[in-house]
mmCIF file of C-alpha atoms and ligand atoms in Angstrom:
data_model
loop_
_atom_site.group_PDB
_atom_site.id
_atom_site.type_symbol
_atom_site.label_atom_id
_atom_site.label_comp_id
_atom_site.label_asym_id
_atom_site.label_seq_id
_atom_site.Cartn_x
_atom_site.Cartn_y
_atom_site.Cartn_z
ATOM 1 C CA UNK A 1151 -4.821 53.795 10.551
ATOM 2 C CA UNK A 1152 -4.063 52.748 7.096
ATOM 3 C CA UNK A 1153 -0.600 52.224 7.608
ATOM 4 C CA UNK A 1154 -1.779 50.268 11.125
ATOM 5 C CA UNK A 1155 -3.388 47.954 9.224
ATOM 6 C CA UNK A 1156 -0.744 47.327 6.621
ATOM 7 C CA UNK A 1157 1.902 46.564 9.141
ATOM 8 C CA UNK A 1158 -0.407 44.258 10.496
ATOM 9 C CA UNK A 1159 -1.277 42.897 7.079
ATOM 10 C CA UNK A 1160 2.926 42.419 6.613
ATOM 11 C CA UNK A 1161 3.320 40.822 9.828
ATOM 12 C CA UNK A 1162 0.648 38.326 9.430
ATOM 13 C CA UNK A 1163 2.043 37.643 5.642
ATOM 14 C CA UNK A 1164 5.531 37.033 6.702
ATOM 15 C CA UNK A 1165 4.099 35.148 9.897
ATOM 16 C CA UNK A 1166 2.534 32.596 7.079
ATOM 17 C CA UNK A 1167 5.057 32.733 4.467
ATOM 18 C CA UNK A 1168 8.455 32.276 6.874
ATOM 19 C CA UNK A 1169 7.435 28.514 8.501
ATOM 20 C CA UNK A 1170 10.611 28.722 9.739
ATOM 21 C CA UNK A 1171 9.817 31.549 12.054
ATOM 22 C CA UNK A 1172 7.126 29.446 13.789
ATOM 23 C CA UNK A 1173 7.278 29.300 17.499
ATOM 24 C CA UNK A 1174 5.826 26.119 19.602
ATOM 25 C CA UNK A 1175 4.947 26.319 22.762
ATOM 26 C CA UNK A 1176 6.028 22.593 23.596
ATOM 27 C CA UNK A 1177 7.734 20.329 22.310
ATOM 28 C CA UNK A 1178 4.807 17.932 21.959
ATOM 29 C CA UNK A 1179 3.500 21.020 19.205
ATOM 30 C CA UNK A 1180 6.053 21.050 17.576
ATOM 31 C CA UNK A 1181 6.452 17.155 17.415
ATOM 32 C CA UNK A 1182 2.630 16.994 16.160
ATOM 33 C CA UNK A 1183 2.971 20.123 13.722
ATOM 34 C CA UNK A 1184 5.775 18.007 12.028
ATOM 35 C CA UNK A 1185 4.022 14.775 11.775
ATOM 36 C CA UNK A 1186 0.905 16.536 10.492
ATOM 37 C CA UNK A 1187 2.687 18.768 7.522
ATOM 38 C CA UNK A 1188 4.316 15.318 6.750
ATOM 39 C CA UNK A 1189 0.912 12.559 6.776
ATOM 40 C CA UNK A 1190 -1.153 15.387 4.771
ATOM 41 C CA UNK A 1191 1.750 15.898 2.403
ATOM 42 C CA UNK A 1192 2.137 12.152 1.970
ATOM 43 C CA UNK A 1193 -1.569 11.887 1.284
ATOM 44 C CA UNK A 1194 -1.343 14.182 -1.474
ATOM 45 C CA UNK A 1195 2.364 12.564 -3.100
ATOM 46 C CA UNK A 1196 0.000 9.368 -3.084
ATOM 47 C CA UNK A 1197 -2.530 10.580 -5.227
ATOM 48 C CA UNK A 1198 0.047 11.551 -7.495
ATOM 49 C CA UNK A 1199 1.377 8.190 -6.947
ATOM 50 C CA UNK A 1200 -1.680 6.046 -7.928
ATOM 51 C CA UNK A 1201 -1.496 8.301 -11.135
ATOM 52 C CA UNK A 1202 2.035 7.439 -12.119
ATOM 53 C CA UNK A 1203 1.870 3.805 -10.836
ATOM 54 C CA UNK A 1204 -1.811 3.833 -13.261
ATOM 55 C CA UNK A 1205 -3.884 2.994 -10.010
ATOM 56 C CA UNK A 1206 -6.119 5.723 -10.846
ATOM 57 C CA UNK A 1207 -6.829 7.365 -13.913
ATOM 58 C CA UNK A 1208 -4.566 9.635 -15.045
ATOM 59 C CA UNK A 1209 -6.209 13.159 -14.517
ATOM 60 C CA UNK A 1210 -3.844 15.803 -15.083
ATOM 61 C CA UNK A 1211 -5.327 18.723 -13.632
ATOM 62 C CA UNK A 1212 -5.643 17.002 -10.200
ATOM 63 C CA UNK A 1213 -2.236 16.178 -10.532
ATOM 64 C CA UNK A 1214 -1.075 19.589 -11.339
ATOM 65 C CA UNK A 1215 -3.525 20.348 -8.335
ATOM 66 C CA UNK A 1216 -1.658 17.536 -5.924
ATOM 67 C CA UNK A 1217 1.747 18.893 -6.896
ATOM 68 C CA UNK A 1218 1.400 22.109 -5.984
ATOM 69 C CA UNK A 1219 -0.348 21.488 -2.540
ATOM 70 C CA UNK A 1220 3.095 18.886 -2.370
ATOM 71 C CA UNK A 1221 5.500 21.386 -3.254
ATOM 72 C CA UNK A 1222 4.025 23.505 -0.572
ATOM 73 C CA UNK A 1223 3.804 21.691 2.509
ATOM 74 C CA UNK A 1224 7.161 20.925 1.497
ATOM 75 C CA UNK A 1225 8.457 23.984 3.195
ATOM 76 C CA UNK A 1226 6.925 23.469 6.556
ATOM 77 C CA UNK A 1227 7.818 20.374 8.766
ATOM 78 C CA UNK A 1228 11.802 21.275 9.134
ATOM 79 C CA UNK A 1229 10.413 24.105 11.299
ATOM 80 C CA UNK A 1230 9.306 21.342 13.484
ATOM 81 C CA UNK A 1231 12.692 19.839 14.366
ATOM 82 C CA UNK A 1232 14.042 22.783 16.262
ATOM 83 C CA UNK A 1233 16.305 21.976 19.572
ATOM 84 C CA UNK A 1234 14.347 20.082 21.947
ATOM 85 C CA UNK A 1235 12.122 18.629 20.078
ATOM 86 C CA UNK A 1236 13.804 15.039 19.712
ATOM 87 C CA UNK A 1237 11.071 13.797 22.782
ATOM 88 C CA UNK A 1238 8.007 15.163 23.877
ATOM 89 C CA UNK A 1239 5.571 12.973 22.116
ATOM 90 C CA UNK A 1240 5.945 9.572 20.304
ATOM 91 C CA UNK A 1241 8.104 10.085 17.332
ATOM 92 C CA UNK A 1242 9.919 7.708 14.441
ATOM 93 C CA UNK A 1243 12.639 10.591 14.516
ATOM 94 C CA UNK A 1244 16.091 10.129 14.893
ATOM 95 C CA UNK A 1245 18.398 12.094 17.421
ATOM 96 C CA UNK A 1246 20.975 11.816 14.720
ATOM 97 C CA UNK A 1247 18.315 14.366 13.070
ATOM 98 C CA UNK A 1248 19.811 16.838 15.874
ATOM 99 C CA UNK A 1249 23.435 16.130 15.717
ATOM 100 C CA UNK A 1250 23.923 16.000 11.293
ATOM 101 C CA UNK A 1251 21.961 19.355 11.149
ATOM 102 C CA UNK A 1252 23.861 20.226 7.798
ATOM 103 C CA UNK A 1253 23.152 16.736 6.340
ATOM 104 C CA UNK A 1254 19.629 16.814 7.412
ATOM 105 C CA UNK A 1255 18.756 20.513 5.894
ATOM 106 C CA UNK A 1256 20.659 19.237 3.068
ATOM 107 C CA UNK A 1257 18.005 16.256 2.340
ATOM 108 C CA UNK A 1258 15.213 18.393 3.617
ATOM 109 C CA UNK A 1259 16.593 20.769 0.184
ATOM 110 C CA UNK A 1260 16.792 18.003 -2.010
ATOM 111 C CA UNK A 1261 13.310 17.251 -1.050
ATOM 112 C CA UNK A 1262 11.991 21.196 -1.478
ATOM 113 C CA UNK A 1263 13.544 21.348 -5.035
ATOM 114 C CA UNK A 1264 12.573 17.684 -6.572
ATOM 115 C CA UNK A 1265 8.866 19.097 -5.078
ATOM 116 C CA UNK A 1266 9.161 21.897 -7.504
ATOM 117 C CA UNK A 1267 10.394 19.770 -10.522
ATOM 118 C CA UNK A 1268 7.108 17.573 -9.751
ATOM 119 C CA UNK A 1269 4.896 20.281 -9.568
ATOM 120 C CA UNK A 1270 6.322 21.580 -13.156
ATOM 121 C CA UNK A 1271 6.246 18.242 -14.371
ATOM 122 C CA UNK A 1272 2.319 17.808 -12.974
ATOM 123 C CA UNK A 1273 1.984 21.431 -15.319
ATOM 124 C CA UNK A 1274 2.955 19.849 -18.585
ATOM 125 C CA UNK A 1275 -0.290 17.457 -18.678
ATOM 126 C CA UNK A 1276 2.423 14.884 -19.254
ATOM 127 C CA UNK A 1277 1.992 11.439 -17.815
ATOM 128 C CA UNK A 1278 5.578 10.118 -18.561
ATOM 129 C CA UNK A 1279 6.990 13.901 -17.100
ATOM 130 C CA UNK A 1280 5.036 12.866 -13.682
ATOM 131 C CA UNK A 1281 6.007 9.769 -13.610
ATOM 132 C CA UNK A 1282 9.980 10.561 -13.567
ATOM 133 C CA UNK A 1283 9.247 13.358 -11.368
ATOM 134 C CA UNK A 1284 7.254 10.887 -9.139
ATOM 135 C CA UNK A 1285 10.136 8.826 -8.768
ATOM 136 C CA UNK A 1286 12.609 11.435 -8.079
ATOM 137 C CA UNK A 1287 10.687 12.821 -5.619
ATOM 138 C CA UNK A 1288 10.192 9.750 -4.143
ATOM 139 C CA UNK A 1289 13.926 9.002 -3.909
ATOM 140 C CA UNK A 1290 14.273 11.605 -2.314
ATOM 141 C CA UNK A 1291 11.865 11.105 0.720
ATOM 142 C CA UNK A 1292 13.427 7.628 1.293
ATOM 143 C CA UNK A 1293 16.872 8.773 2.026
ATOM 144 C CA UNK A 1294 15.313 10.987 4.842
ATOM 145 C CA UNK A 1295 13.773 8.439 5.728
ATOM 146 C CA UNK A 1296 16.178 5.734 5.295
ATOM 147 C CA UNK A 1297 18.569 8.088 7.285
ATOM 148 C CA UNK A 1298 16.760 9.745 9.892
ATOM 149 C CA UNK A 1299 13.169 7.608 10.806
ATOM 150 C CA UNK A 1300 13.192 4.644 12.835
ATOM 151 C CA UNK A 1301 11.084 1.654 11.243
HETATM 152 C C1 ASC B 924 5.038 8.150 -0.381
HETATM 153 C C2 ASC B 924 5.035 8.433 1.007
HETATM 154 C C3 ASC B 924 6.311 8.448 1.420
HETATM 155 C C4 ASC B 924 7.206 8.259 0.260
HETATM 156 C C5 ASC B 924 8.216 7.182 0.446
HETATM 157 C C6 ASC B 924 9.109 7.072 -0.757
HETATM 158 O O1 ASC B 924 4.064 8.049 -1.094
HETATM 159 O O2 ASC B 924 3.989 8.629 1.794
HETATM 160 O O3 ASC B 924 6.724 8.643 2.632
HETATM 161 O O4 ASC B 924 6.337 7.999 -0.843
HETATM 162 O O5 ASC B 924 7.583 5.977 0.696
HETATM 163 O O6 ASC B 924 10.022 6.081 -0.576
#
């Protein structure tokens, strides 16, 4: 029984923890799934944002706090763009998203690991730290974007 339960336990952790693994039923899913990971992570990078652009108060542990929920959701929308999923519900995403699969995952990357620098910048209480992170990170959203969203 005990063992029952701890391959259940595994399953369920490597269910959460490998967003790559998740399976949509539709398209339209994974199309909203996607948009979702991406409008809640950008409401978090803007808190950040007002921070470093001194919009709001600097407040350093809600920064640190911002970051890390950032760095997270970072991970998840790429699962999102699987084959398939270029129509099945209004989307801003480009079908060259589905033809430069190397050049996309290579952005997607550059975004995951200037995510971590920001969240280890947000750790050092250090305004002028979060402010170059802020920008990288930044950076590196826009060339997605510039590449692969439609205006
Ligand atoms: C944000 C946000 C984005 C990026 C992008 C950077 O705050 O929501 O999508 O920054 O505008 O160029």
């Amino acid at each position: 029984m005990k063992a029952l339960a701890a391959v259940a336990l595994s399953l369920a952790a490597a269910a959460y923890a490998v967003p790559a693994a998740a399976q949509f039923e539709k398209a339209e899913d994974a199309i909203k799934y996607r948009q979702s990971a991406l409008f809640v992570m950008g409401q978090h990078f803007g808190r950040i944002g007002a921070m470093a652009n001194g919009k709001a108060p600097f407040d350093a542990k809600a920064a640190q706090e911002n970051a890390d929920i950032v760095a997270q959701l970072a991970k998840l929308p790429w699962a999102g763009f699987g084959p398939g999923t270029d129509k099945g519900r209004e989307t801003r995403a480009k079908p060259e998203i589905w033809t430069e699969h190397a050049k996309f995952r290579e952005l997607a990357d550059n975004l995951g690991a200037e995510t971590v620098k920001l969240a280890a910048a947000a750790k050092t209480g250090d305004l002028g730290k979060l402010k170059a992170a802020f920008g990288e990170t930044a950076k590196s959203c826009k060339a997605c974007h510039d590449n692969y969203r439609n205006k």
